Tab-separated table of C-alpha atoms in Angstrom:
chain	number	residue	atom	x	y	z
X	3	MET	CA	-0.010	0.035	0.201
X	4	GLY	CA	3.170	2.032	0.428
X	5	ARG	CA	3.595	2.463	-3.147
X	6	PHE	CA	0.158	3.499	-3.922
X	7	LEU	CA	0.804	6.189	-1.279
X	8	ARG	CA	3.829	7.412	-3.147
X	9	MET	CA	1.287	7.873	-5.984
X	10	ALA	CA	-0.923	10.077	-4.276
X	11	PHE	CA	1.505	12.614	-2.816
X	12	ILE	CA	2.759	12.535	-6.267
X	13	TYR	CA	-1.123	13.296	-7.759
X	14	ARG	CA	-1.233	16.074	-4.517
X	15	LEU	CA	-4.672	13.661	-3.215
X	16	THR	CA	-3.134	14.977	0.271
X	17	PRO	CA	-3.210	18.708	0.387
X	18	ASN	CA	-3.246	18.689	4.279
X	19	ALA	CA	-0.624	16.169	4.589
X	20	THR	CA	3.049	15.974	5.167
X	21	ARG	CA	5.198	13.054	4.307
X	22	PRO	CA	5.207	10.300	5.787
X	23	LEU	CA	1.491	9.894	6.288
X	24	ARG	CA	0.369	9.692	9.567
X	25	LEU	CA	-2.325	7.719	11.474
X	26	SER	CA	-4.061	7.750	14.611
X	27	ALA	CA	-4.950	4.604	16.298
X	28	ASP	CA	-8.441	5.239	16.134
X	29	SER	CA	-8.055	4.853	12.295
X	30	LEU	CA	-6.311	1.444	11.978
X	31	PRO	CA	-8.800	-1.300	11.164
X	32	THR	CA	-10.418	-3.539	14.039
X	33	ALA	CA	-10.525	-7.640	13.488
X	34	THR	CA	-14.246	-7.156	12.342
X	35	ALA	CA	-13.202	-5.070	9.768
X	36	PHE	CA	-10.491	-7.297	8.094
X	37	HIS	CA	-13.932	-9.724	8.039
X	38	GLN	CA	-16.157	-7.729	6.671
X	39	LEU	CA	-14.412	-5.938	3.489
X	40	PRO	CA	-11.609	-7.215	1.358
X	41	LEU	CA	-8.079	-6.602	2.909
X	42	ALA	CA	-6.667	-3.907	0.347
X	43	MET	CA	-10.117	-2.429	1.068
X	44	ALA	CA	-9.675	-2.590	4.830
X	45	ILE	CA	-6.190	-1.343	4.656
X	46	TYR	CA	-7.618	1.754	2.234
X	47	LYS	CA	-10.315	2.630	4.765
X	48	THR	CA	-7.275	3.755	7.651
X	49	PHE	CA	-5.961	6.463	5.484
X	50	GLY	CA	-8.426	7.647	2.629
X	51	HIS	CA	-9.815	10.429	4.765
X	52	GLN	CA	-7.195	12.213	4.380
X	53	LEU	CA	-6.907	11.962	0.591
X	54	THR	CA	-9.266	14.482	-1.208
X	55	HIS	CA	-9.581	15.446	-4.860
X	56	THR	CA	-10.807	18.985	-5.898
X	57	GLY	CA	-12.382	19.154	-2.223
X	58	VAL	CA	-13.646	15.899	-2.755
X	59	SER	CA	-12.740	13.034	-0.003
X	60	LEU	CA	-11.493	10.137	-1.339
X	61	ALA	CA	-12.575	8.315	2.001
X	62	LEU	CA	-13.901	4.800	1.738
X	63	GLN	CA	-18.049	5.282	2.807
X	64	GLN	CA	-20.570	3.056	2.528
X	65	SER	CA	-24.098	4.232	1.030
X	66	ASP	CA	-27.355	3.202	2.402
X	67	ASP	CA	-27.908	0.273	-0.415
X	68	GLY	CA	-24.563	-1.266	1.081
X	69	LEU	CA	-22.318	-0.428	-1.605
X	70	TYR	CA	-19.035	1.202	-0.870
X	71	ARG	CA	-17.460	4.373	-2.873
X	72	ILE	CA	-14.817	6.511	-2.865
X	73	GLY	CA	-15.426	10.201	-3.949
X	74	ASN	CA	-17.543	10.384	-6.488
X	75	GLU	CA	-17.985	7.853	-9.428
X	76	PHE	CA	-16.368	10.629	-11.531
X	77	TRP	CA	-13.592	12.083	-9.883
X	78	SER	CA	-10.780	9.517	-11.133
X	79	HIS	CA	-11.517	10.751	-15.178
X	80	GLU	CA	-10.646	14.415	-14.164
X	81	GLU	CA	-7.621	16.092	-15.080
X	82	GLY	CA	-5.003	15.522	-12.199
X	83	VAL	CA	-1.375	16.829	-12.055
X	84	GLY	CA	-0.564	17.199	-15.767
X	85	HIS	CA	-2.292	13.835	-15.561
X	86	ARG	CA	-2.947	12.910	-19.478
X	87	ARG	CA	-3.514	10.233	-21.954
X	88	VAL	CA	-0.238	10.646	-24.259
X	89	LEU	CA	-1.239	7.821	-27.004
X	90	ALA	CA	-4.409	5.662	-28.024
X	91	ALA	CA	-4.100	2.029	-29.769
X	92	ASN	CA	-7.252	0.154	-30.848
X	93	ILE	CA	-5.750	-3.343	-30.846
X	94	GLY	CA	-9.182	-5.084	-30.717
X	95	ARG	CA	-10.471	-7.500	-27.621
X	96	ASP	CA	-10.003	-10.497	-29.715
X	97	ASN	CA	-6.371	-9.843	-30.633
X	98	ARG	CA	-4.624	-12.474	-29.142
X	99	ARG	CA	-1.473	-10.797	-27.676
X	100	TYR	CA	-4.237	-8.056	-25.970
X	101	GLY	CA	-6.150	-10.510	-24.054
X	102	ARG	CA	-2.342	-11.901	-22.902
X	103	LEU	CA	-1.992	-8.243	-21.865
X	104	LEU	CA	-5.558	-7.640	-20.091
X	105	ARG	CA	-5.393	-11.440	-18.237
X	106	THR	CA	-1.928	-11.552	-17.610
X	107	ASP	CA	-0.087	-12.003	-14.076
X	108	ALA	CA	3.465	-12.050	-15.799
X	109	ILE	CA	4.169	-8.294	-15.094
X	110	THR	CA	7.310	-8.557	-12.783
X	111	GLU	CA	8.151	-6.204	-9.780
X	112	ASP	CA	11.021	-4.557	-11.689
X	113	GLN	CA	8.661	-3.278	-14.657
X	114	GLY	CA	5.311	-2.512	-12.719
X	115	ILE	CA	2.387	-2.966	-10.663
X	116	ALA	CA	-0.476	-4.824	-12.406
X	117	VAL	CA	-3.914	-3.960	-11.047
X	118	ASP	CA	-7.385	-5.697	-12.347
X	119	PHE	CA	-10.547	-4.351	-12.053
X	120	ARG	CA	-14.083	-4.807	-13.823
X	121	PHE	CA	-16.484	-2.222	-15.156
X	122	ASP	CA	-20.031	-2.632	-14.378
X	123	ARG	CA	-21.529	0.835	-15.287
X	124	GLY	CA	-23.042	1.634	-11.969
X	125	ASN	CA	-25.012	-2.425	-11.875
X	126	ARG	CA	-22.763	-4.935	-9.638
X	127	TYR	CA	-25.208	-7.392	-11.190
X	128	ALA	CA	-24.787	-6.517	-14.792
X	129	ALA	CA	-24.020	-9.986	-16.529
X	130	ASN	CA	-21.557	-7.841	-18.981
X	131	ALA	CA	-19.181	-6.045	-16.709
X	132	GLU	CA	-16.170	-5.533	-18.944
X	133	ASP	CA	-12.635	-6.805	-17.364
X	134	CYS	CA	-9.867	-4.158	-17.256
X	135	HIS	CA	-5.954	-3.981	-16.911
X	136	HIS	CA	-4.081	-1.176	-15.414
X	137	VAL	CA	-0.078	-1.173	-15.401
X	138	ILE	CA	1.792	1.023	-13.365
X	139	VAL	CA	4.970	1.471	-14.560
X	140	SER	CA	6.003	4.604	-12.990
X	141	GLY	CA	5.165	6.706	-9.306
X	142	PHE	CA	5.465	3.659	-6.815
X	143	ARG	CA	9.378	3.579	-6.409
X	144	PRO	CA	11.291	5.702	-3.817
X	145	ASN	CA	12.270	9.302	-5.207
X	146	GLU	CA	9.833	8.728	-8.514
X	147	SER	CA	7.867	11.992	-9.349
X	148	VAL	CA	6.161	10.583	-12.451
X	149	VAL	CA	3.090	8.955	-12.635
X	150	ALA	CA	2.747	6.430	-15.693
X	151	TYR	CA	0.489	3.971	-16.251
X	152	ILE	CA	-0.889	1.433	-19.420
X	153	SER	CA	-4.614	1.433	-19.963
X	154	VAL	CA	-6.428	-1.950	-21.679
X	155	GLU	CA	-9.876	-1.987	-21.717
X	156	ASP	CA	-12.878	-2.268	-24.594
X	157	GLY	CA	-10.270	-3.296	-27.097
X	158	ASP	CA	-8.023	-0.436	-26.344
X	159	ILE	CA	-4.585	0.124	-25.198
X	160	ASP	CA	-3.851	3.851	-23.731
X	161	LEU	CA	-0.821	5.342	-22.138
X	162	TRP	CA	-1.084	7.984	-19.523
X	163	THR	CA	1.635	9.940	-17.635
X	164	THR	CA	1.686	12.892	-15.465
X	165	GLU	CA	5.581	13.645	-16.849
X	166	ALA	CA	5.374	17.374	-18.288
X	167	PRO	CA	6.429	16.655	-22.171
X	168	THR	CA	10.086	18.131	-23.420
X	169	ALA	CA	8.855	18.645	-26.637
X	170	VAL	CA	5.971	19.502	-28.910
X	171	PRO	CA	4.512	17.701	-31.549
X	172	PRO	CA	5.636	15.888	-34.268
X	173	ALA	CA	8.416	15.086	-32.000
X	174	SER	CA	8.668	11.553	-31.065
X	175	LEU	CA	7.193	10.237	-27.892
X	176	THR	CA	10.545	9.164	-26.913
X	177	ASP	CA	11.590	12.915	-26.766
X	178	ARG	CA	8.505	14.067	-25.511
X	179	PHE	CA	8.378	11.645	-22.765
X	180	PRO	CA	11.618	10.607	-21.856
X	181	THR	CA	10.749	9.040	-18.466
X	182	SER	CA	7.951	7.043	-19.160
X	183	GLU	CA	8.549	5.997	-23.003
X	184	PRO	CA	10.702	3.400	-22.100
X	185	LEU	CA	8.916	1.815	-18.796
X	186	TRP	CA	5.864	1.758	-21.441
X	187	ARG	CA	7.800	0.226	-24.072
X	188	CYS	CA	9.543	-2.380	-21.769
X	189	VAL	CA	5.956	-3.992	-21.057
X	190	LEU	CA	4.767	-3.739	-23.993
X	191	ARG	CA	7.707	-5.905	-25.221
X	192	ARG	CA	7.170	-8.789	-23.344
X	193	PHE	CA	3.565	-8.845	-25.802
X	194	GLU	CA	4.691	-7.765	-28.733
X	195	LEU	CA	2.756	-4.868	-28.851
X	196	GLU	CA	5.492	-2.360	-28.534
X	197	SER	CA	5.373	-1.603	-32.261
X	198	ASP	CA	1.552	-1.963	-32.769
X	199	VAL	CA	0.696	0.659	-29.748
X	200	ILE	CA	3.897	3.005	-29.752
X	201	ASP	CA	5.256	3.175	-33.192
X	202	ARG	CA	1.931	2.978	-35.522
X	203	ARG	CA	-0.870	4.521	-33.361
X	204	ARG	CA	-2.242	8.245	-32.597
X	205	VAL	CA	-0.644	10.498	-30.515
X	206	VAL	CA	-3.524	12.188	-28.352
X	207	GLY	CA	-1.578	14.441	-26.050
């Protein structure tokens, strides 16, 4: 969880807190909490109340219908601290290499952190919920100041980063984002997607 806290600081989700993030004894989860919630949610609950985004609290909250939410459902899609999608590649859901990346557990610790989730469009009983996959390649290691990740969903592979561009189009992705680009490329190369995504696709930001 400490890795994700590093990213929270980069995204400036802790405006009233300084490193290290300090927790009171009252905020630590009880044994009951660990039985009621998945482990990651129980741990997040201990510090989520110290995170905010554009004035919205990111505390884990339970609504009257029993569902849990963090902030509001759209907060993570707003612009963060220079957070931008810089490349979009439609590979296709039926592409074998796309499927391998979507379902992989083979991301090594030195390459990144793989995060799986399902998008049910607000209906937790949806039969056609979409499987999604993010690979965080930067921002979780000590002394990193840039968050970068690969988004894999709906047949698309998109590249996101908080890195400020060092050049303008038509400069290459390598020249514009020298910190993020080699990390994206390293992961995509393992799945034979490096050329299709980075070298042949549309730069959007």
